[in-house]
XYZ file of C-alpha atoms in Angstrom:
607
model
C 27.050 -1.026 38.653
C 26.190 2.710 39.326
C 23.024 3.413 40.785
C 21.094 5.977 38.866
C 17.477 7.591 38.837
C 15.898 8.810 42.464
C 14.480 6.136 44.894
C 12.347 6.487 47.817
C 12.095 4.439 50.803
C 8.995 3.915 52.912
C 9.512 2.582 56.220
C 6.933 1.648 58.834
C 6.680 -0.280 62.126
C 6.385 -3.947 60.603
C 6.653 -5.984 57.514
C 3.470 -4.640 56.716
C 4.227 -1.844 53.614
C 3.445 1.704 52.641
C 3.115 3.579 50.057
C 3.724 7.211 50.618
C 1.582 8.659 47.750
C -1.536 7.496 49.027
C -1.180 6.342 52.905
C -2.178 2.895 52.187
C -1.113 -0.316 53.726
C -0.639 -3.524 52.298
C -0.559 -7.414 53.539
C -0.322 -10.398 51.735
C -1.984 -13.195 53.403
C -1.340 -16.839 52.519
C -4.610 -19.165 53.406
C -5.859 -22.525 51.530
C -9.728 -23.300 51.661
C -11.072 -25.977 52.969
C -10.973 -28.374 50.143
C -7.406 -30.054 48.940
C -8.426 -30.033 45.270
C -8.846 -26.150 45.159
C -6.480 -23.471 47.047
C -8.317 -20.448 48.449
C -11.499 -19.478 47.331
C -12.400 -15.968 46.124
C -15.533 -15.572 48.834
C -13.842 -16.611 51.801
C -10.688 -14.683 50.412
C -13.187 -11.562 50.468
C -14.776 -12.294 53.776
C -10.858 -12.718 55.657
C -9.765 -9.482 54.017
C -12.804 -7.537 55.073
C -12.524 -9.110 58.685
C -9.126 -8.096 59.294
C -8.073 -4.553 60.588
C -4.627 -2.686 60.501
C -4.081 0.174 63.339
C -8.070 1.364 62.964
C -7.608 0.770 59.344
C -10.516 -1.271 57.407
C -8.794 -4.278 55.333
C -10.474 -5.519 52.242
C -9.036 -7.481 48.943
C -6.563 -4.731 47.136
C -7.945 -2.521 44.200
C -5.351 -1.729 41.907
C -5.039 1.850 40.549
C -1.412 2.935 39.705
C 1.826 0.852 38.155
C 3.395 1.891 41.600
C 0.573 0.583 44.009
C 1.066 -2.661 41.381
C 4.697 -2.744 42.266
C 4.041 -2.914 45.988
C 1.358 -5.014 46.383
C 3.213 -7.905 44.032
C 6.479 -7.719 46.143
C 4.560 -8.256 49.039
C 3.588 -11.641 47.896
C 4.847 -15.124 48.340
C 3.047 -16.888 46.230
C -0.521 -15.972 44.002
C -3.049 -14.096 45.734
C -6.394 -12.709 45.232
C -7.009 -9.216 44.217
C -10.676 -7.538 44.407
C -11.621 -7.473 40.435
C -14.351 -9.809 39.163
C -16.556 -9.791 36.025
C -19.227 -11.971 37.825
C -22.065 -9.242 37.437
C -21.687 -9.075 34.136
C -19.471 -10.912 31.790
C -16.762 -9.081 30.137
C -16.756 -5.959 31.930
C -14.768 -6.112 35.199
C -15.384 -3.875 38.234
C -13.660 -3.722 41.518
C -15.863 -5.670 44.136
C -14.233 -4.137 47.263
C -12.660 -1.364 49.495
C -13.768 2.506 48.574
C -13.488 1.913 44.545
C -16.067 -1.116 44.817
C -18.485 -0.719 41.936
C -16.522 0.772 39.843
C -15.638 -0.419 36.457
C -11.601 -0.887 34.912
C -11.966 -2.915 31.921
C -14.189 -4.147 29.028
C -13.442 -6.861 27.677
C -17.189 -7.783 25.026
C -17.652 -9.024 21.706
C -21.101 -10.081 19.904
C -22.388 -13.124 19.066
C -24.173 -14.156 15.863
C -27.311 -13.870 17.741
C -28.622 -10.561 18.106
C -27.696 -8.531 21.240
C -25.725 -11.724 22.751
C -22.520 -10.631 24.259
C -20.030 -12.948 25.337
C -15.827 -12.195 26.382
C -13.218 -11.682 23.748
C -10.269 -14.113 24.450
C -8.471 -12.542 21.889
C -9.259 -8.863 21.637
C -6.875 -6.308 23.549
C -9.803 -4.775 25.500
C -10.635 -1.321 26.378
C -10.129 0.838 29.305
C -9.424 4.208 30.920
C -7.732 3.123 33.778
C -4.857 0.963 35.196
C -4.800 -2.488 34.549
C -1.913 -4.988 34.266
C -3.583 -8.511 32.604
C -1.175 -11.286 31.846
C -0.047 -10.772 28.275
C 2.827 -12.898 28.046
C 1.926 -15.389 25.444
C 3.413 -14.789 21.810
C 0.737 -16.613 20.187
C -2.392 -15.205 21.961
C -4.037 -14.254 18.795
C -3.991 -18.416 17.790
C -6.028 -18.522 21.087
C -3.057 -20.285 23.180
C -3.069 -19.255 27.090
C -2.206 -16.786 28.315
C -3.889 -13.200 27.133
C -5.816 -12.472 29.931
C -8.443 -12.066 30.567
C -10.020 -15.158 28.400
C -13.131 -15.818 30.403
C -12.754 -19.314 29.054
C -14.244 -21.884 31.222
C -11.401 -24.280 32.807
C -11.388 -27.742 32.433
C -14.199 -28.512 35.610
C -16.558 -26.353 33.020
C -15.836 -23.305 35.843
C -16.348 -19.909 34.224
C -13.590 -17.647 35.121
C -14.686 -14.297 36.570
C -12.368 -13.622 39.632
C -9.093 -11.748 39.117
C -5.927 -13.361 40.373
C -1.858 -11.347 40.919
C -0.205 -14.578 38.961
C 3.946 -15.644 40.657
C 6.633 -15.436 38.414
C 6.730 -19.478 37.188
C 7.326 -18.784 33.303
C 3.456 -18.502 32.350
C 3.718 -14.772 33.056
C 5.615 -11.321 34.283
C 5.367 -11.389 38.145
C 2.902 -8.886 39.200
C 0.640 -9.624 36.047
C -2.803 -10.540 36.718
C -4.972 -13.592 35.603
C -8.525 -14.551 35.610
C -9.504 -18.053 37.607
C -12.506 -19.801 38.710
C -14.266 -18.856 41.901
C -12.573 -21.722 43.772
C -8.970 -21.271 42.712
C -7.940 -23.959 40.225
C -5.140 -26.670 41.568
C -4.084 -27.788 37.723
C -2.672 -24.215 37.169
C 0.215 -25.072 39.511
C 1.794 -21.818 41.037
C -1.376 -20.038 39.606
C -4.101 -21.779 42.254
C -4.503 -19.122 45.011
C -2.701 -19.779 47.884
C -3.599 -16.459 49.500
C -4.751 -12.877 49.331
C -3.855 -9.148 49.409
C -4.985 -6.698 52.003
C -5.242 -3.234 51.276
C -5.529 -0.563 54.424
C -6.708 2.856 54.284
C -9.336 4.824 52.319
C -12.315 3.326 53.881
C -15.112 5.667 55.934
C -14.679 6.237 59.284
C -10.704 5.279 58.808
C -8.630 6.835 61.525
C -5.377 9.189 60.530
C -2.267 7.470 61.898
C 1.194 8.104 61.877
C 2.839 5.036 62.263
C 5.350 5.624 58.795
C 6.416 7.547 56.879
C 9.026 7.522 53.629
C 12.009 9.514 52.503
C 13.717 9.886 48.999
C 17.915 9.870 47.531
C 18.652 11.999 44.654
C 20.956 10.353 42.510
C 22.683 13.422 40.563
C 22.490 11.926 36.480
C 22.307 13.755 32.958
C 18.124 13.922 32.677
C 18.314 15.267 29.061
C 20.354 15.491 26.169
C 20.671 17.486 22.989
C 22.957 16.504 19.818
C 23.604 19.122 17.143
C 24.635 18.588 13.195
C 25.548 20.772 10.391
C 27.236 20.723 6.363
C 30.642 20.186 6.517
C 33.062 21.653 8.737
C 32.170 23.891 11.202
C 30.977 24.557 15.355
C 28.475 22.708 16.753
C 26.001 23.479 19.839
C 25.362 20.079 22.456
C 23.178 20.758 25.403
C 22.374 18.274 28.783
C 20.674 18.914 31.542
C 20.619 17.369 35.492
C 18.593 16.631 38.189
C 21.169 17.900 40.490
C 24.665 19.372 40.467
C 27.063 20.519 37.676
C 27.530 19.450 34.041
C 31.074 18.874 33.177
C 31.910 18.090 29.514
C 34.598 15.845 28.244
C 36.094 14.561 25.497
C 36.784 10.949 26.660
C 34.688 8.613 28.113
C 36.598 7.816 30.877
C 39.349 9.983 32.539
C 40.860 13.339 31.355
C 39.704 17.099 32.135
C 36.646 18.847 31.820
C 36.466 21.154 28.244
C 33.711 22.992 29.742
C 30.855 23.666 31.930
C 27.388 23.771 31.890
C 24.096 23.241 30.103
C 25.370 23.795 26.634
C 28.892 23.432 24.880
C 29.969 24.968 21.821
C 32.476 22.626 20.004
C 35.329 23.571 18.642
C 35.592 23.745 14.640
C 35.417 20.123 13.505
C 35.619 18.101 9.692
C 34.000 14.749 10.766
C 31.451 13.700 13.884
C 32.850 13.577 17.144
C 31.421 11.915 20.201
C 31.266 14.412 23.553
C 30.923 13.026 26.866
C 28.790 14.787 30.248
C 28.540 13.715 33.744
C 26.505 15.640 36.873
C 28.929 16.175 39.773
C 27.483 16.866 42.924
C 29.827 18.146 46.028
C 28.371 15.866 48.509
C 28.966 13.040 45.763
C 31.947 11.245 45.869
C 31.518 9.909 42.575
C 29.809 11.013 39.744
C 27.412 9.490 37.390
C 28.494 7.196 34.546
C 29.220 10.188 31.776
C 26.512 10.469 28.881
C 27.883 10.013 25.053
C 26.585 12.923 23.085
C 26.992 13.195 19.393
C 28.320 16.443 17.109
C 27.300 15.345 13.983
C 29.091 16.465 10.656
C 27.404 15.563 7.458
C 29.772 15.353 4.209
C 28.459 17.869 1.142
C 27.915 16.137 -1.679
C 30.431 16.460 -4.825
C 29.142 15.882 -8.243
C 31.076 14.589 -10.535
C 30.316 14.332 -14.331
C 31.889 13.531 -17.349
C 31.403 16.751 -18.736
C 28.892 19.465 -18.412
C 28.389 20.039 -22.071
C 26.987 16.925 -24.485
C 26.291 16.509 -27.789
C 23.618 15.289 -29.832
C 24.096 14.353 -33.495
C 19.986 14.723 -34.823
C 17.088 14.903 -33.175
C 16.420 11.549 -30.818
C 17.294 10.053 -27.253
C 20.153 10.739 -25.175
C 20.840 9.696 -21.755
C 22.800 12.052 -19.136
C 25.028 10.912 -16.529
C 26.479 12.033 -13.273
C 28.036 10.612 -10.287
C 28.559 12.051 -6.893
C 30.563 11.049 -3.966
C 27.265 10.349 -1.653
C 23.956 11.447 -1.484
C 21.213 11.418 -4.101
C 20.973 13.244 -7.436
C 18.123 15.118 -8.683
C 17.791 16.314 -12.497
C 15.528 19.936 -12.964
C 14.745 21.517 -16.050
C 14.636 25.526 -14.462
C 18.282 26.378 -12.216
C 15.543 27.342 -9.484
C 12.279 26.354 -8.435
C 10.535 23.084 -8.264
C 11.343 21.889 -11.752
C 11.646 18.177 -10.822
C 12.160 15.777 -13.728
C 14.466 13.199 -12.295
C 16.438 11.189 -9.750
C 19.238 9.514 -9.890
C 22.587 8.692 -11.499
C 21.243 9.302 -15.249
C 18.567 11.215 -17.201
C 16.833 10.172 -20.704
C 15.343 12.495 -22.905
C 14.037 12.850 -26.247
C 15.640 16.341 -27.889
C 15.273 18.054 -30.912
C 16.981 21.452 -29.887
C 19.594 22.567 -27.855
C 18.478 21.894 -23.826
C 19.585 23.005 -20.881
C 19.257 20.455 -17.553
C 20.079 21.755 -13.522
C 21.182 19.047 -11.332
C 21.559 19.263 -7.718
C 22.714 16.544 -4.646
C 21.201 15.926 -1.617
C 23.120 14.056 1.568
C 20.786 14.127 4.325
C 19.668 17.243 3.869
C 22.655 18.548 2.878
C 22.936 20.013 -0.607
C 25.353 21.353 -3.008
C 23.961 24.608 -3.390
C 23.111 26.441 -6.160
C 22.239 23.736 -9.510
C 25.496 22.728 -11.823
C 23.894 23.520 -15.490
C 24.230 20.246 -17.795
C 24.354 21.652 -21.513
C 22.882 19.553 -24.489
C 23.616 20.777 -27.998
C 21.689 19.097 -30.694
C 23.634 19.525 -34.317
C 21.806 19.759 -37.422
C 22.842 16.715 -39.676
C 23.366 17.512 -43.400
C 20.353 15.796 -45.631
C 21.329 13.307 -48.284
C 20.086 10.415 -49.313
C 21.643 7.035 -49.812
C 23.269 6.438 -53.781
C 22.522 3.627 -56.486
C 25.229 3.613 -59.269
C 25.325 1.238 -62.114
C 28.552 0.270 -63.876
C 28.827 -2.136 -66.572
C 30.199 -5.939 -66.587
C 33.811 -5.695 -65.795
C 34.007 -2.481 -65.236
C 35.930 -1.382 -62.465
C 34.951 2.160 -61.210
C 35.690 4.453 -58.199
C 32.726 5.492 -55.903
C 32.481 8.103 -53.127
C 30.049 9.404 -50.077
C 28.076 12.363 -50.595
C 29.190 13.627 -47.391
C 32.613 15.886 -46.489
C 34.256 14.661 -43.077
C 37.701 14.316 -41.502
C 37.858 10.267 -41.294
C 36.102 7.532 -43.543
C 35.479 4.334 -42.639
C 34.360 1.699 -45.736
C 32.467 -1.347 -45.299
C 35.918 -2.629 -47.245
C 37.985 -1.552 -44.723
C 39.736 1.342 -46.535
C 39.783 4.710 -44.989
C 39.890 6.725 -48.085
C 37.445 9.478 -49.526
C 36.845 7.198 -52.633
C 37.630 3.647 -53.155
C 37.395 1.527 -56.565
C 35.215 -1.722 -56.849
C 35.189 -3.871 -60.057
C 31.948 -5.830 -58.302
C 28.197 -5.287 -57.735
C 27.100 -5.104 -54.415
C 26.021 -2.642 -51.236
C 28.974 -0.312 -49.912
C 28.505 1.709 -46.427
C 30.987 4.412 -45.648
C 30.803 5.931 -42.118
C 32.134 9.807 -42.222
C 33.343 11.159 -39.399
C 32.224 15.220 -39.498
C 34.734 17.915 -37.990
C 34.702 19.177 -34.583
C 33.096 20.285 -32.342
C 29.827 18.157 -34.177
C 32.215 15.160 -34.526
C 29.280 13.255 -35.607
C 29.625 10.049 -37.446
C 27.151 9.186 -40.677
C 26.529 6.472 -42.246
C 26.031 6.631 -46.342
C 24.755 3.065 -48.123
C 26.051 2.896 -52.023
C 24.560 0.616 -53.975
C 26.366 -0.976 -57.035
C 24.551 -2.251 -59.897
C 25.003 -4.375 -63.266
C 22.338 -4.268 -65.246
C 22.014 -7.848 -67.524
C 21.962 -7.120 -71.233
C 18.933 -6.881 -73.354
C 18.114 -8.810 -75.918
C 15.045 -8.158 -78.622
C 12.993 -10.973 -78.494
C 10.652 -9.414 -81.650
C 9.436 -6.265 -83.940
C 5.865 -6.228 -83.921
C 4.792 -4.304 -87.090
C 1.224 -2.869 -87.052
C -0.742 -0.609 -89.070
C 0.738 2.868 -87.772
C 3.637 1.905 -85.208
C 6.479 -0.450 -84.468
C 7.371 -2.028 -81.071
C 10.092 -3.828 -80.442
C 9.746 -6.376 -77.710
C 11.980 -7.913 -75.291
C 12.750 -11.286 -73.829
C 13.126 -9.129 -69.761
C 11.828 -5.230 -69.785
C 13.411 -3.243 -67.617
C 13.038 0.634 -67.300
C 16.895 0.973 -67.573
C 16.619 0.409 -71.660
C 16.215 2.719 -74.685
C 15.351 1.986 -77.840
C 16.322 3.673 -81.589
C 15.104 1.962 -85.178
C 17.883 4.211 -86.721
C 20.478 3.720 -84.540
C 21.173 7.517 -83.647
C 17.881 8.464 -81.648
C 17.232 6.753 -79.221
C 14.326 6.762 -76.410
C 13.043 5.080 -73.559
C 9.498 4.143 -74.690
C 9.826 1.010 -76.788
C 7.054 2.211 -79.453
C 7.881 3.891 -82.927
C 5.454 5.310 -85.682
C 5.551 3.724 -88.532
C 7.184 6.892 -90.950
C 9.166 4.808 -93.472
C 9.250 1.496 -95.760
C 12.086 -0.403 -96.334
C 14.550 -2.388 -94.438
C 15.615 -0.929 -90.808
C 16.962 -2.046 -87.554
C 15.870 -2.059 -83.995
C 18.458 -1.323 -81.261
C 17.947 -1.645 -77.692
C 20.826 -0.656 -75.142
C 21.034 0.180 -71.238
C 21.085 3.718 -70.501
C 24.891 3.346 -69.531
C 25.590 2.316 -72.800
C 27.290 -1.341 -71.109
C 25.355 -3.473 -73.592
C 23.315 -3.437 -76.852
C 21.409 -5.729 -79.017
C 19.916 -5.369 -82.455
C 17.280 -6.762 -84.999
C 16.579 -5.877 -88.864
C 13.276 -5.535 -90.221
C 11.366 -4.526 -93.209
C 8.158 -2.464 -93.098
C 5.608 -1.122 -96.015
C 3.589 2.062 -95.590
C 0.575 2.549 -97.623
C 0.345 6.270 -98.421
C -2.488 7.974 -97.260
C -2.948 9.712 -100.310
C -1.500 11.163 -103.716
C -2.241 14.243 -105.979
C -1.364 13.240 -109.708
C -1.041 16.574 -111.230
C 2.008 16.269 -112.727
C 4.235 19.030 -110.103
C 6.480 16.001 -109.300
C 5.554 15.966 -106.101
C 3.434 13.030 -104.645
C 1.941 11.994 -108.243
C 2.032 8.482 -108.238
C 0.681 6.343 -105.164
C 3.954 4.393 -104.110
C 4.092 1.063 -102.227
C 7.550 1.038 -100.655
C 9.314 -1.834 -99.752
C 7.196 -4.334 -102.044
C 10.113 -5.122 -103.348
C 11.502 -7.115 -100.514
C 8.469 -9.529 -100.962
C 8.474 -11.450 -104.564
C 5.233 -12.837 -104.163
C 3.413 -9.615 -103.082
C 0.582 -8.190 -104.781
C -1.242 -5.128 -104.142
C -5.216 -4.993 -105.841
C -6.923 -1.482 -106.154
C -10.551 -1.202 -106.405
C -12.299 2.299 -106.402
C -15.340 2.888 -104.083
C -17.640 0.458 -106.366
C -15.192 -2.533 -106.216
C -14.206 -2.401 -109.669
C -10.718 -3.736 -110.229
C -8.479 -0.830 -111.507
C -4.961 -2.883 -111.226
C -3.016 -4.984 -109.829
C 0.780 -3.599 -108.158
C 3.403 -6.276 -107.526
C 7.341 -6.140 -106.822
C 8.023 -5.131 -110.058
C 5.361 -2.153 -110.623
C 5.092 -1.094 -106.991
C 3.047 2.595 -108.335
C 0.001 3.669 -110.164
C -1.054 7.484 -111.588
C -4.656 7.722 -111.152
C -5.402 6.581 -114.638
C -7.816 3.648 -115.944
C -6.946 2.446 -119.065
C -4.983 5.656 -120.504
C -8.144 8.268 -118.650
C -7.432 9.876 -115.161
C -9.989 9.031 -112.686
C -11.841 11.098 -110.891
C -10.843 12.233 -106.921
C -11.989 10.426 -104.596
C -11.562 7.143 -101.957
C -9.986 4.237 -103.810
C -9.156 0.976 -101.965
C -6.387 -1.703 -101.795
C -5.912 -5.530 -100.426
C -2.089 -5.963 -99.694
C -1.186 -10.048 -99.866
C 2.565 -10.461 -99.320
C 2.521 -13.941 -99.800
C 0.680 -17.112 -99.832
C 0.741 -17.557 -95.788
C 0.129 -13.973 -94.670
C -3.246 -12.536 -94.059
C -4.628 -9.760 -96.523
C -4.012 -6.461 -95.521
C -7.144 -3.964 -96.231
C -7.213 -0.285 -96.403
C -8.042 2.841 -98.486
C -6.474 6.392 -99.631
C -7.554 9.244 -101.073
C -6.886 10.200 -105.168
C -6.947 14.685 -104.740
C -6.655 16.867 -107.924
C-alpha cells in the first residue's frame, strides 16, 4: 500500500505524548478504587490527576477540544479512562469540571417534561452544541431507545444516575475513542466500559512553566490534492485540470506504465468521439516513487437524433390525433412556437384535438445536450365532403343496383365487392368505405339502407256528408291514394264531388304494390234554378239508382210533404201539383233502405 496524505511526528523524552499544536502533554493512568464491585471512581480519578505533575506542568483529567487532541488522548489508553466532562451541576448540560476550560459548557443535551418548567435528559435527541464532542453513537437502533446513543443520562441498574463522562475501549459497544456517560463510581456490569483508569492532560494551567523537552516534525507525501473533469456534445477537445501538494503533474493515458502526454496543471485532450479516462500522478525528484496515479474523466455526451415517421401528418376531419417520435437517447419535448418557452409536451408522443392545419416544434435533450434548433412536425387537417347516409326502397323481388354518394379511388362494400356500384335483390343495411385520392387519402364510410315496403291493403271507404276516406288495415306515410285511378295523392281524404259507383286505389309511392275497393256515393245538390235554360232545372239525386229500396221525402220549410223520389224518379222541378213553388229552403230525409239511418238535409229552390 502507498502511503499518501502528510503526517507529522511528535517526539518527546518518554512515553508520555505531545501534541505540537497546542504544547500539551498527555498520560493515561490505569488505577481501580478501592471497592472490587466498581473500577475507579470519578472523584478520586479527579483528585490523582490534579495531584500529579509533568516537568512543572499542572496535571488534571483531559478536556477535549479538537478531533486531533481526541486522537491522541484515545491512543494513549489501555483500557477506559476518565475524561473531565460531567453534567452533575445540572442535568443535561455538560461542562468541563477541570484544567483551564473548567466551567465551561460543550453540550446540551434537555427536553421538557409534562410538568411545567421540569427538564430532564433526552436519551434520544441528537443534542446541541458549538463545540467538539465525540459521544458514543454507535447503536443503529438508538431512536427505539436501545444503548448506546450517548449521552442517555439513564440511571444504571444500582438506580445510579449517570453524569460523569467516560473515553469507552474498542469492545464492539462503540468506535474506540468515543465517549460514554457512567455512574460516579464506574459501573463493573459494563465490562470493558467500568473505568479502569484516567487521562492526564499537561499544560495550559497558570503559573505553568515553558519547557522544551519535544518537539514534532512533518513528511510531505507528494499526491494529486484536486481534480477537475471536463464534458462537452459530441466530438470534440476537452480541458482536465489536477493540482499537488508538491512536485510535478504528469498526465497519462494508462493507469499503469507508458509515457507522460503532458505536463502540468491542466491538459487539453486531443479530439475525441466517446469518454476517455486520463490518468495524473505528482513526481517529486527526491521521490523515488510516485503517487498511485489519479483517474480523471473526459466526458463525451452523445447528441440526440430524432427520428420520426414523417414530419408531415394528416388529419381526415376535425378530431384527435396523436404524434409520434423516437430518438436514439435523451428525452423529447413537444412546443407549439420553433422558439421560446412554448412547452406543451414530453415524451415519445403528443395528442391533440385539431380542427385546422397545426404546426408542432420538437426538440431532444441528453443531459443537457440538445439537438439544436426545433424539427417542425406538420399537421394538415382535410376538409371531408358533407353527405349524408341514403335510404332507398325497391320493391319485392326486385333486384336493383345501389351506389355511394361519394367519388374515391378504392371501394370497399360491406359485401365484399370492390366496385363503384353493386346490385342487391334483398332488404337490408349496406356500408361502403371510399377511399379519397391522394394526398387526403382519407377513407369514408357511407351506410345505404334498403327498404321493402309491405303492400297496402284498404281495409274501408268511409262515406260522410262532404268527403270520402279510405282507410287502411297499416298506414304508412309511403302510400297515395286516387278514387279515379289517375290522380293520385298522399292525404287519404277526398271531397265528395260525384254520385255513382267509383273506386278507391291505394299504392306505395314506388308504384311496387296496389290495392283497390269500389264504392257508390249520392250527393244531394245544394241547390237548383228551374227556369227552364237547361241548366241545373231539376234537383237530381244521383246514384239512387244503385239502391232499390231508397226513397227520398221533400218537405218545404213548413213540413208539408211535396213528394216522394225513389230509384225510379230520382228528380223533381219545383212544382206542387202542376204550380211552381216559390224560392226558397226546401228539405229532404234520404232512407236507402230498411237498416240504414235517415239521412237529413236541405237545399235551396232560386228563380
Amino acid at each position: 500500500m502507498k502511503p499518501t496524505g502528510n503526517r507529522s511526528f511528535s517526539i518527546s523524552v518518554d512515553k508520555v505524548s505531545f501534541l505540537p499544536s497546542n504544547n500539551h502533554f498527555y498520560e493515561f493512568v490505569s488505577g481501580s478504587g478501592p471497592a472490587p464491585k466498581f473500577g475507579l471512581d470519578w472523584g478520586v480519578a479527579n483528585d490523582l490527576a490534579n495531584a500529579k505533575k509533568y516537568y512543572g506542568l499542572q496535571g488534571y483529567l483531559v478536556t477535549i477540544l479538537s478531533a486531533e487532541e481526541n486522537q491522541l488522548a484515545a491512543t494513549q489508553q489501555s483500557g477506559t479512562g476518565w475524561i473531565g466532562g460531567s453534567d452533575i451541576v445540572e442535568e443535561g448540560i455538560w461542562r468541563w469540571m477541570s484544567g483551564p476550560e473548567k466551567g465551561i459548557q460543550f453540550f446540551y443535551n434537555l427536553e421538557s417534561t409534562m410538568t411545567p418548567g421540569v427538564y430532564r435528559s433526552n436519551p434520544r435527541g441528537i443534542g446541541s452544541t458549538l463545540n467538539y464532542v465525540n459521544w458514543n453513537r454507535s447503536s443503529r437502533n438508538w431512536y427505539a431507545g436501545i444503548p448506546y446513543y450517548e449521552p442517555d443520562n439513564l440511571y444504571n441498574i444500582d438506580n445510579e444516575d449517570e453524569d460523569y463522562a467516560i473515553i469507552v475501549e474498542n469492545d464492539g459497544l462503540g468506535t474506540k475513542g468515543s465517549w460514554n456517560d457512567i455512574n460516579y463510581y464506574g459501573e463493573s456490569y459494563k465490562g470493558s466500559q467500568q473505568a479502569n483508569g484516567y487521562i492526564v492532560e499537561y499544560g495550559g494551567m497558570p503559573g505553568d512553566p515553558e519547557i522544551y523537552i519535544a518537539t514534532s516534525t512533518s513528511l510531505i507525501i507528494p499526491q494529486i490534492t484536486e481534480t477537475s473533469t471536463d464534458s462537452r456534445c459530441g466530438t470534440g477537445t476537452l480541458t482536465l485540470g489536477a493540482t499537488s501538494n508538491l512536485g510535478t503533474i504528469n498526465w497519462y493515458e494508462t493507469e499503469n506504465g507508458g509515457t507522460a502526454i503532458a505536463t502540468g496543471t491542466s491538459f487539453t485532450t486531443p479530439e475525441i468521439t466517446k469518454t476517455t479516462t486520463y490518468y495524473v500522478e505528482t513526481k517529486y525528484p527526491l521521490c523515488t516513487k510516485s503517487a498511485t496515479r489519479t483517474p480523471i474523466i473526459a466526458t463525451i455526451l452523445n447528441i440526440p437524433v430524432i427520428t420520426t415517421p414523417n414530419s408531415k401528418f394528416s388529419l381526415c376531419g376535425e378530431g384527435d390525433i396523436t404524434l409520434t417520435a423516437s430518438v436514439s437517447e435523451g428525452t423529447i419535448y413537444w412546443y407549439s412556437e420553433p422558439t421560446g418557452s412554448s412547452l406543451i409536451g414530453i415524451g415519445n408522443s403528443l395528442t391533440r384535438f385539431l380542427s385546422t392545419n397545426t404546426t408542432f416544434y420538437i426538440e431532444a435533450v441528453n443531459k443537457n445536450c440538445t439537438t439544436g434548433a426545433r424539427l417542425p412536425v406538420e399537421v394538415v387537417v382535410y376538409d371531408l365532403p358533407k353527405f349524408q347516409d341514403q335510404n332507398i326502397v325497391k320493391c319485392k323481388d326486385e333486384k336493383i343496383t345501389i351506389a355511394g354518394s361519394l367519388y374515391g379511388v378504392k371501394y370497399l362494400w360491406s359485401t365484399n365487392e370492390t366496385t363503384p356500384t353493386i346490385e342487391i335483390n334483398t332488404p337490408g343495411t349496406y356500408t361502403v368505405a371510399v377511399t379519397r385520392p391522394a394526398p387526403e387519402s382519407c377513407i369514408l364510410t357511407e351506410t345505404i339502407t334498403v327498404i321493402e315496403h309491405p303492400a297496402p291493403k284498404i281495409k274501408e271507404v268511409l262515406i260522410e256528408e262532404n268527403t270520402i276516406s279510405i282507410q287502411l288495415e297499416t298506414p304508412a306515410d309511403y302510400f297515395e291514394f286516387s278514387i279515379d285511378g289517375i290522380n293520385f295523392q298522399r292525404s287519404n281524404v277526398f271531397p265528395k264531388y260525384t254520385s255513382g259507383l267509383q273506386t278507391a286505389t291505394v299504392r306505395d309511392t314506388k308504384n311496387c304494390s296496389i290495392d283497390s275497393q269500389t264504392f257508390i256515393t249520392i250527393i244531394m245538390p245544394k241547390f237548383f234554378t228551374p227556369n227552364n235554360d237547361t241548366f241545373n232545372d231539376f234537383w237530381e239525386v244521383k246514384g239512387l239508382e244503385n239502391y232499390p229500396e231508397a226513397t227520398v221525402t221533400l218537405f218545404d220549410r213548413y213540413g208539408k210533404l211535396i213528394t216522394i223520389l225513389n230509384p225510379s224518379n230520382t228528380t223533381w222541378d219545383g212544382t206542387f201539383n202542376g204550380a211552381d213553388l216559390p224560392a226558397s229552403d226546401y228539405w229532404y230525409v234520404l232512407k236507402l233502405d230498411s237498416e240504414s239511418p235517415e239521412i237529413r238535409g236541405h237545399f235551396s229552390l232560386k228563380r
